[in-house]
Coordinates of C-alpha atoms and ligand atoms in Angstrom, one line a residue:
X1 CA 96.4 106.2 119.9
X2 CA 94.9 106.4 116.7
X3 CA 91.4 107.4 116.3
X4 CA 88.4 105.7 114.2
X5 CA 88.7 108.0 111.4
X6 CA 92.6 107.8 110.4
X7 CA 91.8 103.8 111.2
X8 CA 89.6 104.1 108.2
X9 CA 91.9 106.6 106.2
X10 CA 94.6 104.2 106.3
X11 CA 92.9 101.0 105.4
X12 CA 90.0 101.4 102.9
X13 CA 91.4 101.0 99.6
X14 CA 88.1 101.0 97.5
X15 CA 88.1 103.1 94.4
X16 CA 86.2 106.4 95.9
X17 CA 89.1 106.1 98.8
X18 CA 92.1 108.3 99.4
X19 CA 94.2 105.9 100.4
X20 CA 93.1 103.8 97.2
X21 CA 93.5 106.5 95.1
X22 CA 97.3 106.9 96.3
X23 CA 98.1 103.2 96.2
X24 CA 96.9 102.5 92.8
X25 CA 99.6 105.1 91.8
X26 CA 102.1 102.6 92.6
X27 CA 103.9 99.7 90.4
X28 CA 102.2 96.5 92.3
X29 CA 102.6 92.8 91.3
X30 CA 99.9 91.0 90.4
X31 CA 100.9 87.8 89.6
X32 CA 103.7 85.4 88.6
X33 CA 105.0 85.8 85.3
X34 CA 105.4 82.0 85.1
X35 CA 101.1 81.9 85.5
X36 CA 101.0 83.5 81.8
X37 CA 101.2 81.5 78.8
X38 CA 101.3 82.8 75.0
X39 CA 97.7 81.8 74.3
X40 CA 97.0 80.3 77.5
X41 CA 94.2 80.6 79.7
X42 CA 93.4 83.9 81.2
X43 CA 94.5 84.8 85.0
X44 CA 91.5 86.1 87.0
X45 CA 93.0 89.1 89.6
X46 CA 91.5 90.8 91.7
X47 CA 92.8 94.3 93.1
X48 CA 91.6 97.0 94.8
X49 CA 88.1 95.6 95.1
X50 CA 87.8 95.8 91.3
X51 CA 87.7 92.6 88.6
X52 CA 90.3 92.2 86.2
X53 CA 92.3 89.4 83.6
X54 CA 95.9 89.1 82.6
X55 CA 96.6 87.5 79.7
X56 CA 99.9 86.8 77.5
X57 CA 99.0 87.5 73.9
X58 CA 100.7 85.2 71.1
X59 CA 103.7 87.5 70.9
X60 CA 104.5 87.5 74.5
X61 CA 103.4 90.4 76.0
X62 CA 101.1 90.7 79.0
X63 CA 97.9 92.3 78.8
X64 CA 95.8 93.5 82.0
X65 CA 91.9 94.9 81.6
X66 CA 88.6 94.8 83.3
X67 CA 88.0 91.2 83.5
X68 CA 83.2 92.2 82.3
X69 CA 83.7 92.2 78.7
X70 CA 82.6 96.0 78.0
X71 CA 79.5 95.0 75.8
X72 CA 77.2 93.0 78.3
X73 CA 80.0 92.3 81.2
X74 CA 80.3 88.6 80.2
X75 CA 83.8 87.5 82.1
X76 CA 86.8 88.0 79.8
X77 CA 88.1 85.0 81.8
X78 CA 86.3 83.0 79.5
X79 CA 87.4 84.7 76.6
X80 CA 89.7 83.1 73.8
X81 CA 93.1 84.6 74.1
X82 CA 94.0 83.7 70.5
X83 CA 95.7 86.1 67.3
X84 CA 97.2 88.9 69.9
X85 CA 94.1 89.5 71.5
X86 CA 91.2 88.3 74.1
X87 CA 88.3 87.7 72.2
X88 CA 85.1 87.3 74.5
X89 CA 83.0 84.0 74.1
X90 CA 79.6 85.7 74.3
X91 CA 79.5 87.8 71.0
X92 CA 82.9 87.3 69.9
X93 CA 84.4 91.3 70.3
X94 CA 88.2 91.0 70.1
X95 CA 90.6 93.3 72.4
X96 CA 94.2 94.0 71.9
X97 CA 97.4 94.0 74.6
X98 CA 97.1 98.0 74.5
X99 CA 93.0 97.5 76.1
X100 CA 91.4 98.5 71.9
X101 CA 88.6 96.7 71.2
X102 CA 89.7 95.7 67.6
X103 CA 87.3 94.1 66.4
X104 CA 82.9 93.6 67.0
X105 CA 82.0 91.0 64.4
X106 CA 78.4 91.7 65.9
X107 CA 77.8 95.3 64.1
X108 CA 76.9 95.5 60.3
X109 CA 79.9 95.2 58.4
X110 CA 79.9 99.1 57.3
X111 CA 80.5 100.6 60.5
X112 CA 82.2 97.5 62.3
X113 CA 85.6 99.3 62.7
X114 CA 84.4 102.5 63.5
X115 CA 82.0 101.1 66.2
X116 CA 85.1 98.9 67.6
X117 CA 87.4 102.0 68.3
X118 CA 84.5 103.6 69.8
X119 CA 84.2 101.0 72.5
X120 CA 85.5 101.8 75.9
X121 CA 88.0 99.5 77.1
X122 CA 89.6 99.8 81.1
X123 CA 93.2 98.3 80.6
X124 CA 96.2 99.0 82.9
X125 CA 100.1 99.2 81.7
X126 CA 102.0 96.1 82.8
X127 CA 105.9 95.6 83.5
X128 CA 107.4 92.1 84.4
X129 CA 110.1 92.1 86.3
X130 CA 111.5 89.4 89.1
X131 CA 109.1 87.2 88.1
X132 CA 106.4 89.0 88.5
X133 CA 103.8 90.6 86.1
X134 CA 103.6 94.0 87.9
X135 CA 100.4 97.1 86.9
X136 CA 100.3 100.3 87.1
X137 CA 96.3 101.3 87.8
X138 CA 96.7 105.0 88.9
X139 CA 95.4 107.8 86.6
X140 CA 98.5 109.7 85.4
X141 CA 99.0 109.9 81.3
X142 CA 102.3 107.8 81.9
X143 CA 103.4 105.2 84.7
X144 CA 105.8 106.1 87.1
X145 CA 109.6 105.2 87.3
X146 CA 109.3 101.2 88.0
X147 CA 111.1 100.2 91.1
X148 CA 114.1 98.4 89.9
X149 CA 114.8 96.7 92.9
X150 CA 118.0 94.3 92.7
X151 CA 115.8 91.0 92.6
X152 CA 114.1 92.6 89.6
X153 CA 117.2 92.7 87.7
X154 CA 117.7 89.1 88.3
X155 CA 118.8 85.9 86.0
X156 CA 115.7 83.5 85.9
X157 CA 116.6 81.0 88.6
X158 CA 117.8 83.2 90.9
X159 CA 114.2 84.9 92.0
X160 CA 111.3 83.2 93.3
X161 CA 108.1 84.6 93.8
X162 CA 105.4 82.8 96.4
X163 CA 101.9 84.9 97.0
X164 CA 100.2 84.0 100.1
X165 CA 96.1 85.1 100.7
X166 CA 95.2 86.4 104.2
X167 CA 91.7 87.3 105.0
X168 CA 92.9 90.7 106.3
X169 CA 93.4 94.4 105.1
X170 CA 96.5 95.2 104.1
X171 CA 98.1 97.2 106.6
X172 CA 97.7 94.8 109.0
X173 CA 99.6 92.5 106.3
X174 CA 102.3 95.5 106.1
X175 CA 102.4 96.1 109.9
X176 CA 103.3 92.3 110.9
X177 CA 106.2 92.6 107.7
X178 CA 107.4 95.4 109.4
X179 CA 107.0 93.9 113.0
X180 CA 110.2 92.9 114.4
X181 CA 109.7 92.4 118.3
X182 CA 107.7 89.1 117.3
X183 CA 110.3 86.9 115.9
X184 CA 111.6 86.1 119.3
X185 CA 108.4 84.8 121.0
X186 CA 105.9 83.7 117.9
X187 CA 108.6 82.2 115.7
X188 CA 110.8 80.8 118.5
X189 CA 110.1 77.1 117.9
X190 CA 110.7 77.6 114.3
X191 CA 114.1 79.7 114.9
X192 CA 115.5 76.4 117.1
X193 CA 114.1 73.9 114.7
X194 CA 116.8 72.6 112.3
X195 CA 115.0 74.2 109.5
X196 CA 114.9 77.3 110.7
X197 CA 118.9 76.9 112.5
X198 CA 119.9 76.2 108.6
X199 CA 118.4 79.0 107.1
X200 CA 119.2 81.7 110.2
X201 CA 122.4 80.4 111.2
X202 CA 123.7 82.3 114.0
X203 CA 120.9 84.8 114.0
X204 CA 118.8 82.1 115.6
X205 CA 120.3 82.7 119.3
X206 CA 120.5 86.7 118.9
X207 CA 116.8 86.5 117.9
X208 CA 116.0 84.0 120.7
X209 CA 117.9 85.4 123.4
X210 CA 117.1 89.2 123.5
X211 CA 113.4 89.7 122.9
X212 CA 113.5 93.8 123.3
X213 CA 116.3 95.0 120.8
X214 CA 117.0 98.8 120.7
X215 CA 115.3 100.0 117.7
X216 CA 117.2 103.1 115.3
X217 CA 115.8 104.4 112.3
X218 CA 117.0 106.3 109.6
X219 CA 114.7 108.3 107.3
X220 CA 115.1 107.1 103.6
X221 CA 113.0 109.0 100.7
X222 CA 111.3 105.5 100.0
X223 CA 110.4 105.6 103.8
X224 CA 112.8 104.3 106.2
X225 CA 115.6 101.8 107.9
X226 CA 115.5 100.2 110.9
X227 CA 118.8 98.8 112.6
X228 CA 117.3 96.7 115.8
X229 CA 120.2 96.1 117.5
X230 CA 121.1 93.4 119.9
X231 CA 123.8 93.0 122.7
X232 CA 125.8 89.7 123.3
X233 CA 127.6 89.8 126.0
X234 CA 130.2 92.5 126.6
X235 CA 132.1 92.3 123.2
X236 CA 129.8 91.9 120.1
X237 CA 126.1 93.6 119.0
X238 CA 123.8 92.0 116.6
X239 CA 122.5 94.6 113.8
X240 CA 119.3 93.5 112.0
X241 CA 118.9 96.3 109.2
X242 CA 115.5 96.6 107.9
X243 CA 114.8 98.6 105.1
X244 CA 111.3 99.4 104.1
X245 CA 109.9 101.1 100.9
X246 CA 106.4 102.4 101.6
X247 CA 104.0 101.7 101.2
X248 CA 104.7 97.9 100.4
X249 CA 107.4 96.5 100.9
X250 CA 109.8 95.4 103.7
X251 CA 113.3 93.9 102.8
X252 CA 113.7 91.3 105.6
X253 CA 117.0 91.3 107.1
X254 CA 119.1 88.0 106.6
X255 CA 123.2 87.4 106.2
X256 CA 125.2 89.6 103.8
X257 CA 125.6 86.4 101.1
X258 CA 122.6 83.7 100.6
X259 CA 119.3 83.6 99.5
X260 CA 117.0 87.1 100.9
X261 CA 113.2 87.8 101.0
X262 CA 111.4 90.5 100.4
X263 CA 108.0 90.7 101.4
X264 CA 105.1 93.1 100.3
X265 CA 101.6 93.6 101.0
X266 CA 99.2 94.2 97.6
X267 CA 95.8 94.9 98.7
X268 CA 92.8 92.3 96.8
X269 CA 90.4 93.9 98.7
X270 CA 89.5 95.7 101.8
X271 CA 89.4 92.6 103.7
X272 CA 91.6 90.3 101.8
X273 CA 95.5 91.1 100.5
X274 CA 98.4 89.3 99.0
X275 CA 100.9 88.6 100.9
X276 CA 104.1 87.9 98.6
X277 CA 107.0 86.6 99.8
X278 CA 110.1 86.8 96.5
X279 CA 113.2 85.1 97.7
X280 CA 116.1 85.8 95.4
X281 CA 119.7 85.5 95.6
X282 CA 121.7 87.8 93.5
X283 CA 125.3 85.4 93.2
X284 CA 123.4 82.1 92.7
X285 CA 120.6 80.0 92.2
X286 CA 118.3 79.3 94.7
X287 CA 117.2 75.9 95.2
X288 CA 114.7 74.6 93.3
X289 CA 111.1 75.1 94.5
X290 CA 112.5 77.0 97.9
X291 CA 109.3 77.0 99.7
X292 CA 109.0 73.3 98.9
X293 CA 112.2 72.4 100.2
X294 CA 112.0 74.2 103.1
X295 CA 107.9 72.8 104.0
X296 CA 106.5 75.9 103.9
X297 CA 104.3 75.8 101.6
X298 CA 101.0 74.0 100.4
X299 CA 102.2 73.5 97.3
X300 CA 100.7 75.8 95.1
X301 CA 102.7 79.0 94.7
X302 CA 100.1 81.2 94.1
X303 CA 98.5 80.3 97.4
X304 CA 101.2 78.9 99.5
X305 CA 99.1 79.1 102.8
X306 CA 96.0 77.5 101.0
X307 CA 95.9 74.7 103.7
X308 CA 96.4 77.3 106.8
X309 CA 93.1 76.7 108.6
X310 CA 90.9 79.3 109.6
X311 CA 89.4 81.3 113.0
X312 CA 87.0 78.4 112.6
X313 CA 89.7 75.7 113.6
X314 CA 92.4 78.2 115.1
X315 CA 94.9 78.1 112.5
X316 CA 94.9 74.4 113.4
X317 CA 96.7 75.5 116.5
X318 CA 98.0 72.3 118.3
X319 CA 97.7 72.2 122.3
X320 CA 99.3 69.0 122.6
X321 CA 102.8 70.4 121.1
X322 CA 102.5 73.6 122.7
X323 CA 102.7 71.7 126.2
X324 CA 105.6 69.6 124.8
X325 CA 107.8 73.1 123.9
X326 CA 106.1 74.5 120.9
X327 CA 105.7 78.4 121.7
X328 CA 102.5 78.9 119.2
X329 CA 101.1 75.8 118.1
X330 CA 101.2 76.5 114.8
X331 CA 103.5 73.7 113.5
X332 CA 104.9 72.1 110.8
X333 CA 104.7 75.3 108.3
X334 CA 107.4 78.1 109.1
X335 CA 107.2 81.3 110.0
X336 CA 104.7 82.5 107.3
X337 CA 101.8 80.7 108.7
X338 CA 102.0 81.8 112.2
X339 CA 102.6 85.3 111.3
X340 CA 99.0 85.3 109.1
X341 CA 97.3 82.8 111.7
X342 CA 97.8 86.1 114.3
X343 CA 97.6 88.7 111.3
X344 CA 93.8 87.0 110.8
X345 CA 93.1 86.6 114.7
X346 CA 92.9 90.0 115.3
X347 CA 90.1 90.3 112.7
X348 CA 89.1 91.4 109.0
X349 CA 90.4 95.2 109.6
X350 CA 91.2 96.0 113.3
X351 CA 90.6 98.6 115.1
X352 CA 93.6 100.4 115.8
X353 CA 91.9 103.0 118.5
X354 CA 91.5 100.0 120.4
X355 CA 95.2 99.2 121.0
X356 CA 98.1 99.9 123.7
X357 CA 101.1 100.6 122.1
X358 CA 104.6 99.9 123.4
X359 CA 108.4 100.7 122.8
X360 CA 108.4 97.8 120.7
X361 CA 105.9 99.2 118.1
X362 CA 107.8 102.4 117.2
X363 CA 108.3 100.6 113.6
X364 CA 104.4 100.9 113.1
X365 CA 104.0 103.9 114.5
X366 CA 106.5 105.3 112.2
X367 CA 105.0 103.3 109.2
X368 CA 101.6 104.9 110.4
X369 CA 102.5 108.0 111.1
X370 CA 104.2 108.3 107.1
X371 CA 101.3 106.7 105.1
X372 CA 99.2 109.2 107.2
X373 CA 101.2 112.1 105.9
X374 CA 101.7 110.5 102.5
X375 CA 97.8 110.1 101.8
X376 CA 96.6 113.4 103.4
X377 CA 99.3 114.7 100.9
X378 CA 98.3 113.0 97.9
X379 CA 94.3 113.6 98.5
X380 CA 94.9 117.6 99.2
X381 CA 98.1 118.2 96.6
X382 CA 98.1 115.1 94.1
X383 CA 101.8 115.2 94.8
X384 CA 103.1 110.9 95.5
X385 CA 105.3 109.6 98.4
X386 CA 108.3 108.0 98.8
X387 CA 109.3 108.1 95.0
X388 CA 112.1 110.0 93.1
X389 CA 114.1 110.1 90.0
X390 CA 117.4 110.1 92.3
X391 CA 116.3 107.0 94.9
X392 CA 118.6 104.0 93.4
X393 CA 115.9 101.3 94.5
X394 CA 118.4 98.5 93.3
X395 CA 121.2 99.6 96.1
X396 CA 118.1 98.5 98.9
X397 CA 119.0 95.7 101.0
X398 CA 118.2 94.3 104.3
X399 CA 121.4 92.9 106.3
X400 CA 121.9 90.9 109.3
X401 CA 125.4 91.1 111.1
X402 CA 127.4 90.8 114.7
X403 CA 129.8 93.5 115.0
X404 CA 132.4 95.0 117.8
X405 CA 130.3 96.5 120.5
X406 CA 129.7 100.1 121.0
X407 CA 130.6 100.4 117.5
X408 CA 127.6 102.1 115.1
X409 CA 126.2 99.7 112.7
X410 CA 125.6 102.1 110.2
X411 CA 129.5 102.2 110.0
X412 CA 129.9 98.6 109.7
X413 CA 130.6 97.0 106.2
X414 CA 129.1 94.0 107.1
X415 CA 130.5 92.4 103.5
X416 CA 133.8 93.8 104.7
X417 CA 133.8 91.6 108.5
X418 CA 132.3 88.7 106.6
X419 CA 135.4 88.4 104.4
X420 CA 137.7 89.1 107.2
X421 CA 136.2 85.9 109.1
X422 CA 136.2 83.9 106.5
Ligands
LIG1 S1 79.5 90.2 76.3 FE1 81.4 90.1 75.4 S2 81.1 90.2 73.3 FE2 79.1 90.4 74.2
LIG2 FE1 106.8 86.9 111.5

């Protein structure tokens, strides 16, 4: 059981926080690259539980900063974005991609440059990568290593990135990512629906026929894999391989060829988190507008779950179809929204010393029991988790296969028995 105090360690992510002080050492995405125009309007983020603007300067590159001008904190969201540079609509100071004031048209002529280089500007490196505009906002000299995972390193068309808001801290967004008992009871109307029979194929009937797989993990210097493994009947098991890099992401098992997601879990607050779901397929393009096509989405990609109801309404849970064979209620979106309808049911941060684990949860305990260690390390040593120099982030990938019984997964080529059946 996990007491108040390593409840609070783990979730508070404020600026004075441990676990905030770790986490903002990370690469994170912060929003779609696609949001950014040369020029265009700035992008109010929020992350942490601190104020910021991206913008894209007239050459291209992304800028991120404190989104209070630093004279008299008027929003930068206003600002012009005009001549490589944000230039605040109050008083008119002018600040570069690199976070430089360059210019205070305010201040006498005589000591106007001088003054400008003496203003101080908060501004964060940016990276963008898989359609995403990523930040580093930790306090090291130089960023780390980015992450080049393999959807990062993708042709434009074949990545999609979709961020969903839940009114929850982030853990509990991570710990339902990482949560694999569920699929088989809250997501079992949408694994028989045709939707969900196209996109999981056969998975659908290992999912909904065994709802306590065997669990095996393997430690990973990025955190860990999890093989939850499946019997049907006396010849074949069912592997789903998870493979999760701490402390945000979870690669979500699915076939060896076809579109993948990966998932992560960006804090915006204590009580409020991004939940992005990047689909990517690394031999074709996906469909057009995925989420779309598939009706899991409210239509806006930067808030796909914007029409998800609240505790006020249940999630729009519908009785009527759960006495006609619908497990949750929760209808008509996918998986996504039942998964935050529960995620926000059990309240803005729980409280894990409340709760009664079983065999099912060794995956969070696990998770837990790392970013534990990993923060109590970086508050008393300085020294980062689950990075490297030799960890090739772009060979991680989540598989799902059936394979000969009493055989070990982690022996399977799954690409290998794929080709044979075909
Ligand atoms: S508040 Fe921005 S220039 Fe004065
Ligand atoms: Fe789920």
């Amino acid at each position: 059981m996990m007491t108040s105090a390593d409840n609070e360690l783990l979730t508070r992510i404020g600026p004075d926080t441990a676990m905030g002080a770790m986490l903002r050492e990370y690469w994170v995405p912060a929003c779609r690259s696609a949001k950014l125009e040369a020029d265009g309007a700035p992008e109010r983020l929020r992350l942490f539980g601190e104020n910021f603007v991206a913008f894209r300067a007239t050459d291209g590159r992304v800028g991120f900063m404190q989104e209070a001008c630093p004279h008299r904190c008027a929003s930068l969201a206003l600002a012009r974005n005009e001549g490589n540079g944000l230039r605040c609509v109050f008083h008119g100071w002018k600040f570069s991609v690199e976070g430089k004031c360059v210019d205070a048209p305010t201040e006498p002529r005589v000591q106007r440059e001088r003054f400008a280089e003496s203003v101080p500007v908060r501004s964060h490196p940016t990276h963008e990568a898989g359609g995403l505009v990523w930040v580093y906002m930790g306090r090291k000299e130089s960023p780390p290593r980015f992450p080049d995972y393999e959807f990062t390193n993708l042709p434009e068309g074949h990545v999609q990135p979709y961020r969903g808001i839940i009114r929850t801290n982030w853990l509990q967004g991570l710990e339902a990512l990482l949560d694999s008992a569920h699929v088989t009871f809250l997501h079992s109307a949408n694994l028989n629906s045709d939707r969900g029979r196209d996109y999981f194929k056969a998975e659908s009937d290992y999912m909904l026929n065994d709802g306590a797989p065997a669990f095996e993990f393997d430690e990973r210097p990025y955190g860990f894999r999890e093989g939850a493994i499946r019997e049907e009947g006396a010849a074949r098991s069912y592997a789903r391989v998870r493979e999760v890099a701490l402390p945000f992401f979870s690669f979500i098992p699915s076939a060896p060829r076809g579109a993948r997601i990966v998932c992560c879990s960006i804090p915006i607050d204590d009580v409020t988190t991004a939940q992005w779901y990047i689909a990517y397929d690394t031999d074709a393009p996906l469909k057009p507008n995925l989420f779309g096509a598939f009706g899991m989405w409210s239509g806006d990609p930067d808030h796909f779950n914007s029409d998800m109801g609240d505790a006020s309404n249940l999630w729009h849970q519908d009785r009527q179809a759960m006495k006609e064979g619908h497990w949750s209620g929760i209808t008509g979106r996918g998986n996504a929204y039942e998964d935050f309808a529960v995620q926000e049911s059990m309240g803005p941060i729980v409280d894990r010393s409340q709760e009664y684990l079983g065999t099912c949860d060794r995956v969070i305990y696990r998770a837990r029991k790392l970013l534990l260690a990993a923060v109590r390390r970086h508050r008393d040593t300085g020294e980062l988790s689950f990075v490297g120099d030799d960890i090739d982030y772009r060979a991680i990938r989540a598989v799902s296969f059936a394979f000969p019984r009493g055989a070990d997964w982690r022996q399977v080529d799954p690409y290998e028995l794929q080709e044979a059946a075909e």
